[in-house]
Amino acid sequence: MIGAVETRCPSCGETLSREDLAGGDLVCGGCGARTPAAELLFPEPESPPAPEEAPRGVEVLHSVLPSRRSESYRDAFRQEGELEMRWRWFGFQYVFLLFFCLFWDGFLVVWYANAASAPGAFAIVAMCFPLLHVAVGVGLTYFTLAGLLNRTTVELAEGELSVRHGPLPWRGGGSHPARDIRSVHVRTRRGRKGRPRIEVHGEVAGADVLLVNELGSRERADYVARTLRAHLGLDR
């Protein structure tokens, strides 16, 4: 045991201690093998495996997997890699919604133009009558523009995982210290009107926290979860 990390002889597996240090070597009391202390305490990292191919629509801008250390150091150190990937929300359904919004909003513009020129109390009634339609139009138009313009960016750098949606603001996103994330998994929840909502969640400081939303498909969600686990140095 060197410090707080268990170190074993590479020849016979005997546990080594500070008493086994002789000069710059560790001398095993079991088999007598001499091993440079630096090789056991600071082993050369293994070459990371080739990255998984991203599904269609996901653009990986930067990817560095964490270096692997020897088995005796797996529980003592957890390294994070670096990652930056993004994807657009665009889909042809938003093109259809764009034309629908143009019709809906155009109708309201014409309605209010006529209501403004109406006489007396009728003008007030005409102004108030379609307020619910205005609210629907504003919400649907914003939703459509977000689908046409927005993209999600996931970045792991300098010990922090950040998720951003933009350019239009949207729910979700945020930053979390990478060391606080203990697991990453995919969750499917029921959204409005019973539609499934696929999200990537994580155990952060003992709580289940939304990490990534607006994924678009189960395939993309599974890929994002696997990629985050690999770059965070997690087994699950």
CSV table of C-alpha atoms in Angstrom, one decimal:
chain,number,residue,atom,x,y,z
A,1,MET,CA,0.0,0.0,0.0
A,2,ILE,CA,1.7,3.2,-1.2
A,3,GLY,CA,-0.2,6.2,0.3
A,4,ALA,CA,-4.0,5.6,-0.1
A,5,VAL,CA,-3.6,3.5,-3.3
A,6,GLU,CA,-3.1,-0.3,-3.3
A,7,THR,CA,0.0,-1.2,-5.4
A,8,ARG,CA,0.7,-4.8,-6.3
A,9,CYS,CA,3.8,-6.6,-7.7
A,10,PRO,CA,3.3,-7.1,-11.5
A,11,SER,CA,5.0,-10.5,-11.2
A,12,CYS,CA,3.2,-12.3,-8.4
A,13,GLY,CA,0.5,-9.9,-7.2
A,14,GLU,CA,1.9,-9.4,-3.7
A,15,THR,CA,0.9,-6.1,-2.1
A,16,LEU,CA,3.8,-3.6,-1.9
A,17,SER,CA,4.3,-1.0,0.8
A,18,ARG,CA,6.7,1.8,1.6
A,19,GLU,CA,9.1,-0.6,3.3
A,20,ASP,CA,9.6,-2.2,-0.2
A,21,LEU,CA,11.2,0.9,-1.6
A,22,ALA,CA,14.9,0.5,-2.4
A,23,GLY,CA,16.3,3.5,-4.2
A,24,GLY,CA,14.0,4.2,-7.1
A,25,ASP,CA,12.6,0.6,-7.2
A,26,LEU,CA,10.0,-1.4,-5.4
A,27,VAL,CA,11.3,-4.8,-4.3
A,28,CYS,CA,8.7,-7.4,-3.8
A,29,GLY,CA,9.1,-9.4,-0.6
A,30,GLY,CA,7.3,-12.4,-2.1
A,31,CYS,CA,9.2,-13.0,-5.3
A,32,GLY,CA,12.1,-10.5,-5.1
A,33,ALA,CA,11.2,-8.8,-8.4
A,34,ARG,CA,12.4,-5.2,-8.8
A,35,THR,CA,10.1,-2.7,-10.5
A,36,PRO,CA,10.8,1.0,-11.0
A,37,ALA,CA,8.4,2.8,-8.6
A,38,ALA,CA,7.4,5.3,-11.3
A,39,GLU,CA,6.0,2.5,-13.5
A,40,LEU,CA,3.6,1.4,-10.7
A,41,LEU,CA,2.7,4.8,-9.3
A,42,PHE,CA,2.5,6.7,-12.7
A,43,PRO,CA,1.8,4.1,-15.4
A,44,GLU,CA,1.7,5.1,-19.0
A,45,PRO,CA,-1.9,5.6,-20.2
A,46,GLU,CA,-3.2,3.2,-22.7
A,47,SER,CA,-4.3,4.4,-26.1
A,48,PRO,CA,-8.1,5.2,-26.0
A,49,PRO,CA,-10.4,3.1,-28.2
A,50,ALA,CA,-11.7,4.5,-31.5
A,51,PRO,CA,-14.7,6.7,-31.0
A,52,GLU,CA,-18.2,5.3,-31.8
A,53,GLU,CA,-19.7,6.6,-35.0
A,54,ALA,CA,-22.3,9.3,-34.3
A,55,PRO,CA,-25.9,8.8,-35.5
A,56,ARG,CA,-27.2,11.0,-38.3
A,57,GLY,CA,-27.6,14.6,-37.3
A,58,VAL,CA,-25.1,14.6,-34.5
A,59,GLU,CA,-21.9,16.5,-35.1
A,60,VAL,CA,-18.9,15.7,-32.8
A,61,LEU,CA,-16.7,18.7,-32.8
A,62,HIS,CA,-14.1,17.6,-30.2
A,63,SER,CA,-13.6,14.2,-28.5
A,64,VAL,CA,-10.8,13.1,-26.1
A,65,LEU,CA,-11.5,10.0,-24.1
A,66,PRO,CA,-10.0,9.8,-20.6
A,67,SER,CA,-6.7,7.9,-20.3
A,68,ARG,CA,-6.9,4.5,-18.8
A,69,ARG,CA,-4.8,3.7,-15.7
A,70,SER,CA,-3.9,0.4,-14.2
A,71,GLU,CA,-6.5,-1.7,-12.4
A,72,SER,CA,-5.2,-0.8,-9.0
A,73,TYR,CA,-5.9,2.9,-9.7
A,74,ARG,CA,-9.4,2.5,-11.1
A,75,ASP,CA,-11.1,3.2,-7.9
A,76,ALA,CA,-8.6,5.8,-6.6
A,77,PHE,CA,-8.7,8.2,-9.6
A,78,ARG,CA,-11.6,9.0,-12.0
A,79,GLN,CA,-10.5,11.0,-15.0
A,80,GLU,CA,-12.7,12.9,-17.4
A,81,GLY,CA,-12.1,13.4,-21.1
A,82,GLU,CA,-13.1,16.3,-23.3
A,83,LEU,CA,-16.2,16.4,-25.5
A,84,GLU,CA,-18.1,18.8,-27.6
A,85,MET,CA,-21.1,17.7,-29.8
A,86,ARG,CA,-24.2,19.3,-31.2
A,87,TRP,CA,-27.3,18.7,-33.2
A,88,ARG,CA,-30.0,20.8,-34.9
A,89,TRP,CA,-33.7,20.4,-34.0
A,90,PHE,CA,-34.8,20.9,-37.6
A,91,GLY,CA,-37.4,18.6,-39.0
A,92,PHE,CA,-39.9,18.8,-41.9
A,93,GLN,CA,-42.7,19.0,-39.4
A,94,TYR,CA,-41.5,22.5,-38.5
A,95,VAL,CA,-41.8,23.6,-42.2
A,96,PHE,CA,-45.5,22.5,-42.1
A,97,LEU,CA,-46.0,24.4,-38.8
A,98,LEU,CA,-44.4,27.5,-40.3
A,99,PHE,CA,-47.0,27.7,-43.0
A,100,PHE,CA,-49.7,27.0,-40.5
A,101,CYS,CA,-48.4,29.8,-38.2
A,102,LEU,CA,-48.3,32.2,-41.2
A,103,PHE,CA,-52.0,31.5,-41.9
A,104,TRP,CA,-53.0,31.6,-38.2
A,105,ASP,CA,-51.1,34.8,-37.4
A,106,GLY,CA,-52.1,36.4,-40.6
A,107,PHE,CA,-55.7,35.8,-39.8
A,108,LEU,CA,-55.3,37.5,-36.4
A,109,VAL,CA,-53.5,40.5,-38.0
A,110,VAL,CA,-56.5,41.0,-40.4
A,111,TRP,CA,-58.9,40.5,-37.5
A,112,TYR,CA,-57.3,43.2,-35.4
A,113,ALA,CA,-56.9,45.6,-38.3
A,114,ASN,CA,-60.7,45.4,-38.8
A,115,ALA,CA,-61.4,45.5,-35.1
A,116,ALA,CA,-59.4,48.7,-34.7
A,117,SER,CA,-61.7,50.5,-37.2
A,118,ALA,CA,-64.9,49.2,-35.7
A,119,PRO,CA,-67.2,51.7,-33.9
A,120,GLY,CA,-67.6,52.1,-30.1
A,121,ALA,CA,-68.1,49.1,-27.8
A,122,PHE,CA,-68.0,46.6,-30.7
A,123,ALA,CA,-64.3,47.4,-31.1
A,124,ILE,CA,-63.6,46.5,-27.5
A,125,VAL,CA,-65.4,43.2,-27.8
A,126,ALA,CA,-63.7,42.4,-31.1
A,127,MET,CA,-60.3,43.1,-29.5
A,128,CYS,CA,-60.9,40.9,-26.5
A,129,PHE,CA,-62.6,38.0,-28.3
A,130,PRO,CA,-59.6,36.3,-29.9
A,131,LEU,CA,-57.1,36.7,-27.0
A,132,LEU,CA,-57.0,32.9,-26.5
A,133,HIS,CA,-56.2,32.5,-30.2
A,134,VAL,CA,-53.4,35.1,-29.8
A,135,ALA,CA,-51.9,33.2,-26.9
A,136,VAL,CA,-52.0,30.0,-29.0
A,137,GLY,CA,-50.4,31.8,-32.0
A,138,VAL,CA,-47.6,33.2,-29.9
A,139,GLY,CA,-46.8,29.9,-28.3
A,140,LEU,CA,-47.0,27.9,-31.6
A,141,THR,CA,-44.9,30.5,-33.5
A,142,TYR,CA,-42.2,30.4,-30.8
A,143,PHE,CA,-42.2,26.6,-30.8
A,144,THR,CA,-41.9,26.5,-34.6
A,145,LEU,CA,-39.1,29.1,-34.8
A,146,ALA,CA,-37.2,27.2,-32.1
A,147,GLY,CA,-37.5,24.0,-34.1
A,148,LEU,CA,-36.2,25.7,-37.2
A,149,LEU,CA,-33.4,27.6,-35.7
A,150,ASN,CA,-32.2,26.0,-32.4
A,151,ARG,CA,-29.5,23.5,-31.8
A,152,THR,CA,-28.3,21.7,-28.7
A,153,THR,CA,-24.6,21.8,-27.7
A,154,VAL,CA,-23.1,19.4,-25.1
A,155,GLU,CA,-19.7,20.2,-23.9
A,156,LEU,CA,-17.4,18.6,-21.3
A,157,ALA,CA,-14.4,20.7,-20.5
A,158,GLU,CA,-12.3,21.7,-17.5
A,159,GLY,CA,-14.2,19.4,-15.2
A,160,GLU,CA,-17.7,20.7,-16.1
A,161,LEU,CA,-20.5,19.3,-18.2
A,162,SER,CA,-22.6,22.0,-19.8
A,163,VAL,CA,-25.7,21.8,-22.1
A,164,ARG,CA,-26.9,24.8,-24.1
A,165,HIS,CA,-30.0,25.3,-26.3
A,166,GLY,CA,-30.1,28.3,-28.7
A,167,PRO,CA,-30.3,30.8,-30.2
A,168,LEU,CA,-33.8,31.0,-28.8
A,169,PRO,CA,-34.0,30.3,-25.0
A,170,TRP,CA,-35.6,26.9,-24.1
A,171,ARG,CA,-36.2,24.8,-21.0
A,172,GLY,CA,-33.4,22.5,-19.9
A,173,GLY,CA,-29.7,22.9,-20.2
A,174,GLY,CA,-27.3,24.1,-17.5
A,175,SER,CA,-24.0,23.1,-16.0
A,176,HIS,CA,-22.8,20.4,-13.6
A,177,PRO,CA,-19.4,19.6,-12.1
A,178,ALA,CA,-18.3,16.4,-13.8
A,179,ARG,CA,-17.1,14.8,-10.6
A,180,ASP,CA,-20.6,15.1,-9.1
A,181,ILE,CA,-22.1,12.9,-11.9
A,182,ARG,CA,-22.2,9.3,-10.7
A,183,SER,CA,-24.3,7.7,-13.5
A,184,VAL,CA,-25.9,8.6,-16.8
A,185,HIS,CA,-29.0,6.9,-18.2
A,186,VAL,CA,-31.9,7.4,-20.6
A,187,ARG,CA,-35.4,8.1,-19.4
A,188,THR,CA,-38.7,8.2,-21.3
A,189,ARG,CA,-41.4,10.3,-19.7
A,190,ARG,CA,-44.9,11.1,-20.8
A,191,GLY,CA,-45.2,14.7,-22.0
A,192,ARG,CA,-48.3,16.7,-23.0
A,193,LYS,CA,-51.0,14.8,-24.7
A,194,GLY,CA,-49.3,11.5,-23.7
A,195,ARG,CA,-46.4,11.9,-26.1
A,196,PRO,CA,-43.1,10.2,-25.0
A,197,ARG,CA,-40.3,12.6,-24.0
A,198,ILE,CA,-36.9,11.0,-24.3
A,199,GLU,CA,-34.2,12.6,-22.0
A,200,VAL,CA,-30.8,11.8,-20.7
A,201,HIS,CA,-30.7,12.0,-16.9
A,202,GLY,CA,-27.8,11.6,-14.4
A,203,GLU,CA,-27.3,10.9,-10.7
A,204,VAL,CA,-25.8,14.2,-9.6
A,205,ALA,CA,-24.9,14.6,-5.9
A,206,GLY,CA,-27.4,11.8,-5.0
A,207,ALA,CA,-30.3,13.3,-7.0
A,208,ASP,CA,-31.8,12.3,-10.4
A,209,VAL,CA,-31.2,15.4,-12.6
A,210,LEU,CA,-32.1,16.2,-16.2
A,211,LEU,CA,-28.9,16.5,-18.2
A,212,VAL,CA,-29.9,16.6,-21.8
A,213,ASN,CA,-33.3,17.1,-23.4
A,214,GLU,CA,-34.5,17.9,-27.0
A,215,LEU,CA,-32.9,14.7,-28.3
A,216,GLY,CA,-35.4,13.9,-31.0
A,217,SER,CA,-35.0,10.1,-31.1
A,218,ARG,CA,-34.2,7.1,-28.9
A,219,GLU,CA,-31.1,6.3,-31.0
A,220,ARG,CA,-29.7,9.8,-30.4
A,221,ALA,CA,-30.5,9.6,-26.7
A,222,ASP,CA,-28.7,6.2,-26.3
A,223,TYR,CA,-25.7,7.5,-28.2
A,224,VAL,CA,-25.5,10.7,-26.1
A,225,ALA,CA,-25.7,8.6,-22.9
A,226,ARG,CA,-23.0,6.2,-23.9
A,227,THR,CA,-20.7,8.9,-25.1
A,228,LEU,CA,-21.1,10.9,-21.9
A,229,ARG,CA,-20.4,7.8,-19.8
A,230,ALA,CA,-17.3,7.1,-21.8
A,231,HIS,CA,-16.0,10.6,-21.5
A,232,LEU,CA,-16.9,10.9,-17.8
A,233,GLY,CA,-15.1,7.7,-17.0
A,234,LEU,CA,-18.3,6.0,-15.8
A,235,ASP,CA,-19.3,2.3,-15.9
A,236,ARG,CA,-23.1,3.0,-16.0
